PDB file of C-alpha atoms in Angstrom:
ATOM      1  CA  MET A   1      30.324 -11.193  -3.146  1.00 54.00           C
ATOM      2  CA  LYS A   2      33.268 -13.286  -2.297  1.00 55.00           C
ATOM      3  CA  ARG A   3      31.768 -16.321  -4.107  1.00 58.00           C
ATOM      4  CA  ILE A   4      31.455 -14.217  -7.245  1.00 54.00           C
ATOM      5  CA  PHE A   5      35.173 -13.301  -7.251  1.00 51.00           C
ATOM      6  CA  ILE A   6      36.200 -16.834  -6.631  1.00 54.00           C
ATOM      7  CA  LEU A   7      33.991 -17.896  -9.638  1.00 53.00           C
ATOM      8  CA  PHE A   8      35.550 -15.360 -11.850  1.00 54.00           C
ATOM      9  CA  PHE A   9      39.149 -16.429 -10.699  1.00 53.00           C
ATOM     10  CA  ILE A  10      38.379 -20.066 -11.514  1.00 58.00           C
ATOM     11  CA  ILE A  11      37.082 -19.340 -15.011  1.00 57.00           C
ATOM     12  CA  PHE A  12      40.154 -16.951 -15.694  1.00 53.00           C
ATOM     13  CA  MET A  13      42.441 -19.622 -14.714  1.00 53.00           C
ATOM     14  CA  GLY A  14      40.632 -22.121 -16.997  1.00 57.00           C
ATOM     15  CA  PHE A  15      41.120 -19.679 -19.886  1.00 53.00           C
ATOM     16  CA  CYS A  16      44.880 -19.435 -19.017  1.00 52.00           C
ATOM     17  CA  VAL A  17      45.072 -23.327 -19.145  1.00 49.00           C
ATOM     18  CA  PHE A  18      43.470 -23.425 -22.450  1.00 51.00           C
ATOM     19  CA  ALA A  19      45.982 -20.684 -23.718  1.00 49.00           C
ATOM     20  CA  GLN A  20      48.994 -22.882 -22.469  1.00 48.00           C
ATOM     21  CA  ASN A  21      47.788 -25.948 -24.246  1.00 51.00           C
ATOM     22  CA  GLU A  22      47.971 -24.002 -27.677  1.00 49.00           C
ATOM     23  CA  PRO A  23      50.873 -25.024 -29.958  1.00 46.00           C
ATOM     24  CA  ASP A  24      51.173 -21.502 -31.651  1.00 48.00           C
ATOM     25  CA  ARG A  25      51.302 -19.319 -28.519  1.00 47.00           C
ATOM     26  CA  ARG A  26      54.727 -17.546 -29.473  1.00 53.00           C
ATOM     27  CA  ASP A  27      53.127 -15.046 -31.813  1.00 65.00           C
ATOM     28  CA  PHE A  28      51.216 -12.619 -29.545  1.00 77.00           C
ATOM     29  CA  LYS A  29      48.900 -10.121 -31.268  1.00 88.00           C
ATOM     30  CA  PHE A  30      47.141  -7.113 -29.786  1.00 94.00           C
ATOM     31  CA  TYR A  31      43.673  -6.418 -30.592  1.00 94.00           C
ATOM     32  CA  GLN A  32      41.263  -3.321 -30.217  1.00 96.00           C
ATOM     33  CA  ARG A  33      37.559  -3.610 -29.888  1.00 96.00           C
ATOM     34  CA  ILE A  34      34.784  -0.798 -29.989  1.00 97.00           C
ATOM     35  CA  SER A  35      31.235  -1.908 -29.410  1.00 97.00           C
ATOM     36  CA  GLY A  36      27.959  -0.380 -28.698  1.00 97.00           C
ATOM     37  CA  GLY A  37      24.884  -1.923 -27.143  1.00 97.00           C
ATOM     38  CA  TYR A  38      21.423  -1.709 -25.807  1.00 97.00           C
ATOM     39  CA  ILE A  39      20.681  -2.328 -22.007  1.00 96.00           C
ATOM     40  CA  PHE A  40      17.447  -4.226 -21.028  1.00 93.00           C
ATOM     41  CA  GLY A  41      17.167  -4.247 -17.214  1.00 88.00           C
ATOM     42  CA  GLY A  42      16.731  -2.047 -14.241  1.00 85.00           C
ATOM     43  CA  GLN A  43      17.335  -1.245 -10.743  1.00 82.00           C
ATOM     44  CA  VAL A  44      16.558  -3.362  -7.662  1.00 74.00           C
ATOM     45  CA  TYR A  45      15.728  -0.760  -4.879  1.00 69.00           C
ATOM     46  CA  ASN A  46      13.947  -1.599  -1.625  1.00 69.00           C
ATOM     47  CA  GLN A  47      13.119  -5.224  -3.028  1.00 74.00           C
ATOM     48  CA  ASP A  48      11.309  -3.822  -5.948  1.00 79.00           C
ATOM     49  CA  PHE A  49      12.428  -3.941  -9.572  1.00 83.00           C
ATOM     50  CA  GLU A  50      12.150  -0.788 -11.741  1.00 86.00           C
ATOM     51  CA  TYR A  51      12.756  -1.103 -15.339  1.00 89.00           C
ATOM     52  CA  ASN A  52      15.523   1.176 -16.455  1.00 89.00           C
ATOM     53  CA  PRO A  53      16.880   0.659 -19.995  1.00 93.00           C
ATOM     54  CA  GLY A  54      19.854   2.417 -21.465  1.00 95.00           C
ATOM     55  CA  VAL A  55      22.764   2.262 -24.063  1.00 97.00           C
ATOM     56  CA  GLU A  56      26.553   1.890 -23.597  1.00 97.00           C
ATOM     57  CA  ILE A  57      29.716   2.241 -25.518  1.00 98.00           C
ATOM     58  CA  GLN A  58      32.906   0.494 -24.785  1.00 97.00           C
ATOM     59  CA  GLY A  59      36.572   0.444 -26.063  1.00 97.00           C
ATOM     60  CA  VAL A  60      39.017  -2.233 -25.148  1.00 97.00           C
ATOM     61  CA  TYR A  61      42.723  -2.788 -25.868  1.00 97.00           C
ATOM     62  CA  GLY A  62      44.016  -6.258 -25.269  1.00 96.00           C
ATOM     63  CA  LEU A  63      46.632  -9.138 -25.935  1.00 96.00           C
ATOM     64  CA  LYS A  64      45.802 -12.291 -27.651  1.00 92.00           C
ATOM     65  CA  LEU A  65      47.370 -15.009 -25.560  1.00 91.00           C
ATOM     66  CA  SER A  66      46.520 -17.653 -28.150  1.00 87.00           C
ATOM     67  CA  LYS A  67      44.226 -18.224 -31.179  1.00 85.00           C
ATOM     68  CA  ARG A  68      41.394 -18.733 -28.776  1.00 90.00           C
ATOM     69  CA  VAL A  69      42.229 -16.720 -25.548  1.00 92.00           C
ATOM     70  CA  SER A  70      42.604 -12.972 -25.165  1.00 94.00           C
ATOM     71  CA  VAL A  71      42.714 -10.642 -22.159  1.00 96.00           C
ATOM     72  CA  GLY A  72      42.328  -6.763 -22.121  1.00 97.00           C
ATOM     73  CA  VAL A  73      41.351  -3.624 -20.344  1.00 98.00           C
ATOM     74  CA  GLY A  74      38.859  -1.160 -21.395  1.00 97.00           C
ATOM     75  CA  THR A  75      36.646   1.682 -20.440  1.00 97.00           C
ATOM     76  CA  GLY A  76      33.399   3.074 -21.730  1.00 97.00           C
ATOM     77  CA  ILE A  77      30.177   4.890 -20.730  1.00 97.00           C
ATOM     78  CA  THR A  78      26.640   3.466 -19.745  1.00 96.00           C
ATOM     79  CA  VAL A  79      23.725   5.814 -19.865  1.00 95.00           C
ATOM     80  CA  LEU A  80      20.555   4.741 -18.172  1.00 92.00           C
ATOM     81  CA  GLU A  81      17.412   6.894 -17.734  1.00 89.00           C
ATOM     82  CA  ASP A  82      18.676   8.970 -14.767  1.00 86.00           C
ATOM     83  CA  GLU A  83      22.017   7.313 -13.987  1.00 90.00           C
ATOM     84  CA  GLN A  84      25.227   7.301 -15.836  1.00 94.00           C
ATOM     85  CA  PHE A  85      28.373   5.118 -15.245  1.00 95.00           C
ATOM     86  CA  LEU A  86      31.777   5.224 -16.449  1.00 97.00           C
ATOM     87  CA  PRO A  87      33.394   1.763 -16.128  1.00 97.00           C
ATOM     88  CA  VAL A  88      36.957   0.875 -16.039  1.00 98.00           C
ATOM     89  CA  PHE A  89      37.320  -3.039 -16.253  1.00 98.00           C
ATOM     90  CA  ALA A  90      39.580  -6.101 -17.234  1.00 98.00           C
ATOM     91  CA  GLU A  91      38.148  -8.714 -19.631  1.00 97.00           C
ATOM     92  CA  VAL A  92      38.938 -12.214 -20.670  1.00 96.00           C
ATOM     93  CA  ASN A  93      37.618 -13.736 -23.931  1.00 94.00           C
ATOM     94  CA  GLY A  94      37.675 -17.272 -25.135  1.00 93.00           C
ATOM     95  CA  LEU A  95      36.717 -18.869 -28.377  1.00 91.00           C
ATOM     96  CA  THR A  96      34.993 -22.222 -28.225  1.00 91.00           C
ATOM     97  CA  SER A  97      36.807 -23.503 -31.412  1.00 88.00           C
ATOM     98  CA  LYS A  98      39.585 -22.602 -33.939  1.00 82.00           C
ATOM     99  CA  LYS A  99      37.031 -22.460 -36.717  1.00 81.00           C
ATOM    100  CA  ASN A 100      36.438 -19.035 -38.653  1.00 81.00           C
ATOM    101  CA  ASN A 101      33.115 -18.101 -37.104  1.00 87.00           C
ATOM    102  CA  PRO A 102      33.348 -19.531 -33.476  1.00 91.00           C
ATOM    103  CA  ALA A 103      31.157 -18.927 -30.443  1.00 94.00           C
ATOM    104  CA  ALA A 104      32.788 -16.549 -27.957  1.00 94.00           C
ATOM    105  CA  LEU A 105      32.602 -16.306 -24.250  1.00 96.00           C
ATOM    106  CA  SER A 106      33.582 -13.213 -22.338  1.00 95.00           C
ATOM    107  CA  MET A 107      33.884 -11.978 -18.842  1.00 96.00           C
ATOM    108  CA  GLN A 108      34.441  -8.386 -17.546  1.00 97.00           C
ATOM    109  CA  VAL A 109      34.965  -7.133 -13.943  1.00 97.00           C
ATOM    110  CA  GLY A 110      35.796  -3.549 -12.866  1.00 97.00           C
ATOM    111  CA  TYR A 111      34.667  -0.502 -11.147  1.00 97.00           C
ATOM    112  CA  ALA A 112      32.238   2.051 -12.560  1.00 97.00           C
ATOM    113  CA  HIS A 113      32.101   5.654 -11.261  1.00 95.00           C
ATOM    114  CA  GLY A 114      28.510   6.656 -11.271  1.00 93.00           C
ATOM    115  CA  TRP A 115      26.470   9.803 -11.149  1.00 90.00           C
ATOM    116  CA  TYR A 116      22.783  10.546 -10.851  1.00 85.00           C
ATOM    117  CA  SER A 117      21.039  13.150 -13.199  1.00 82.00           C
ATOM    118  CA  GLY A 118      17.288  12.729 -12.137  1.00 74.00           C
ATOM    119  CA  TYR A 119      15.540  14.861  -9.748  1.00 68.00           C
ATOM    120  CA  ASP A 120      17.583  17.584  -7.960  1.00 64.00           C
ATOM    121  CA  ASP A 121      15.079  18.277  -5.050  1.00 62.00           C
ATOM    122  CA  VAL A 122      16.383  15.577  -2.605  1.00 61.00           C
ATOM    123  CA  GLU A 123      18.638  17.277  -0.050  1.00 64.00           C
ATOM    124  CA  GLY A 124      22.188  16.187   0.107  1.00 67.00           C
ATOM    125  CA  LEU A 125      21.847  13.368  -2.534  1.00 75.00           C
ATOM    126  CA  GLU A 126      25.197  11.723  -3.671  1.00 83.00           C
ATOM    127  CA  PHE A 127      25.018   8.887  -5.980  1.00 87.00           C
ATOM    128  CA  ARG A 128      28.337   6.618  -6.233  1.00 90.00           C
ATOM    129  CA  GLY A 129      29.045   3.713  -8.599  1.00 92.00           C
ATOM    130  CA  GLY A 130      30.660   0.504  -7.606  1.00 95.00           C
ATOM    131  CA  ILE A 131      31.956  -2.717  -8.693  1.00 96.00           C
ATOM    132  CA  TYR A 132      30.348  -4.592 -11.588  1.00 94.00           C
ATOM    133  CA  PHE A 133      30.693  -7.866 -13.385  1.00 95.00           C
ATOM    134  CA  ASP A 134      29.609  -8.973 -16.725  1.00 97.00           C
ATOM    135  CA  ALA A 135      29.483 -12.557 -18.303  1.00 97.00           C
ATOM    136  CA  GLY A 136      28.405 -13.049 -21.803  1.00 96.00           C
ATOM    137  CA  LEU A 137      28.197 -15.285 -24.825  1.00 96.00           C
ATOM    138  CA  GLY A 138      28.321 -14.295 -28.379  1.00 96.00           C
ATOM    139  CA  LYS A 139      29.406 -15.109 -32.079  1.00 95.00           C
ATOM    140  CA  GLN A 140      32.551 -13.744 -33.652  1.00 92.00           C
ATOM    141  CA  LEU A 141      32.317 -13.444 -37.431  1.00 93.00           C
ATOM    142  CA  LEU A 142      35.312 -13.151 -39.526  1.00 90.00           C
ATOM    143  CA  VAL A 143      35.233 -10.384 -42.083  1.00 93.00           C
ATOM    144  CA  SER A 144      38.931 -10.202 -43.070  1.00 91.00           C
ATOM    145  CA  GLU A 145      42.157 -11.781 -41.863  1.00 86.00           C
ATOM    146  CA  ASN A 146      42.414  -9.050 -39.006  1.00 89.00           C
ATOM    147  CA  ILE A 147      38.780  -7.820 -38.717  1.00 93.00           C
ATOM    148  CA  SER A 148      35.920  -9.598 -36.923  1.00 92.00           C
ATOM    149  CA  VAL A 149      32.379  -8.530 -35.899  1.00 95.00           C
ATOM    150  CA  LEU A 150      31.326  -9.558 -32.534  1.00 94.00           C
ATOM    151  CA  PHE A 151      27.638  -9.990 -31.560  1.00 96.00           C
ATOM    152  CA  ARG A 152      27.195 -10.489 -27.767  1.00 96.00           C
ATOM    153  CA  VAL A 153      24.423 -11.253 -25.215  1.00 97.00           C
ATOM    154  CA  SER A 154      25.639 -10.636 -21.535  1.00 96.00           C
ATOM    155  CA  TYR A 155      24.341 -10.590 -18.004  1.00 96.00           C
ATOM    156  CA  ARG A 156      25.580  -7.635 -15.876  1.00 95.00           C
ATOM    157  CA  HIS A 157      25.306  -6.685 -12.369  1.00 95.00           C
ATOM    158  CA  GLN A 158      26.254  -3.180 -11.252  1.00 94.00           C
ATOM    159  CA  PHE A 159      26.606  -2.228  -7.528  1.00 94.00           C
ATOM    160  CA  ALA A 160      26.059   1.393  -6.571  1.00 92.00           C
ATOM    161  CA  GLN A 161      25.221   3.548  -3.423  1.00 90.00           C
ATOM    162  CA  MET A 162      22.940   6.384  -2.632  1.00 83.00           C
ATOM    163  CA  GLN A 163      23.459   8.712   0.212  1.00 82.00           C
ATOM    164  CA  PHE A 164      20.828  11.480   1.258  1.00 75.00           C
ATOM    165  CA  GLU A 165      19.504  13.301   4.138  1.00 72.00           C
ATOM    166  CA  THR A 166      16.185  12.117   5.831  1.00 70.00           C
ATOM    167  CA  PHE A 167      14.252  13.868   8.717  1.00 72.00           C
ATOM    168  CA  ASN A 168      15.792  11.736  11.445  1.00 70.00           C
ATOM    169  CA  ASN A 169      19.013  10.722   9.744  1.00 69.00           C
ATOM    170  CA  PRO A 170      21.326  13.233   8.062  1.00 67.00           C
ATOM    171  CA  ASP A 171      23.507  10.631   6.484  1.00 75.00           C
ATOM    172  CA  TYR A 172      21.201   7.834   5.139  1.00 76.00           C
ATOM    173  CA  ARG A 173      22.854   5.255   2.800  1.00 81.00           C
ATOM    174  CA  GLU A 174      21.171   2.789   0.639  1.00 80.00           C
ATOM    175  CA  ALA A 175      22.735   0.043  -1.621  1.00 85.00           C
ATOM    176  CA  VAL A 176      21.455   0.051  -5.085  1.00 85.00           C
ATOM    177  CA  HIS A 177      21.791  -2.875  -7.516  1.00 88.00           C
ATOM    178  CA  TYR A 178      21.276  -2.936 -11.207  1.00 91.00           C
ATOM    179  CA  ASP A 179      20.589  -6.293 -13.070  1.00 91.00           C
ATOM    180  CA  MET A 180      20.840  -5.893 -16.989  1.00 93.00           C
ATOM    181  CA  LEU A 181      20.798  -7.858 -20.144  1.00 95.00           C
ATOM    182  CA  VAL A 182      23.139  -6.253 -22.692  1.00 96.00           C
ATOM    183  CA  LEU A 183      23.047  -6.719 -26.365  1.00 97.00           C
ATOM    184  CA  SER A 184      26.006  -5.465 -28.143  1.00 97.00           C
ATOM    185  CA  LEU A 185      27.592  -5.396 -31.571  1.00 97.00           C
ATOM    186  CA  GLY A 186      31.381  -4.717 -31.844  1.00 96.00           C
ATOM    187  CA  ILE A 187      34.287  -4.595 -34.212  1.00 95.00           C
ATOM    188  CA  VAL A 188      37.550  -6.286 -33.222  1.00 93.00           C
ATOM    189  CA  ASN A 189      40.800  -5.434 -35.120  1.00 93.00           C
ATOM    190  CA  PHE A 190      43.837  -7.668 -34.625  1.00 87.00           C
ATOM    191  CA  ASN A 191      47.478  -6.324 -35.280  1.00 84.00           C
TER     192      ASN A 191
END
């Protein structure tokens, strides 16, 4: 877990270095993004993988640090078959070139509150979300001077925890991990 945060920090600092090398940095712009996506993936539980697809919607508000680098904060909702997550996250986006339709790199890290809506017959079942991270690659297509369409493919890992009662342990806890491939389409508006 510590290695993951170190990797995110190194990549974030790399984006900041690119932003400082940009000559037109003094004109900051804000941006808003709304996106929807389909999730392929599932849950890793007791060393087994259970396919668990879903959908998501996200909204982000951020600041363009340069022509190629932006940072933002956002929230959304992720709905899987029996689990739902409400994430709050920070993101860093980088464009690979200054051309009109560049490739885009993005990273998100945050915490997602979770709840379970499956079977209710397990005594004392509590489901909690946890930290998640998401790293993606996409294509940003310029529609007008201030509007772009962003197609993105990303890998997401979501941590969660399940607690329930068993015959010999009234407070059994189990870590649950979700590995997902997210395909999303969004609209980005620059002010």
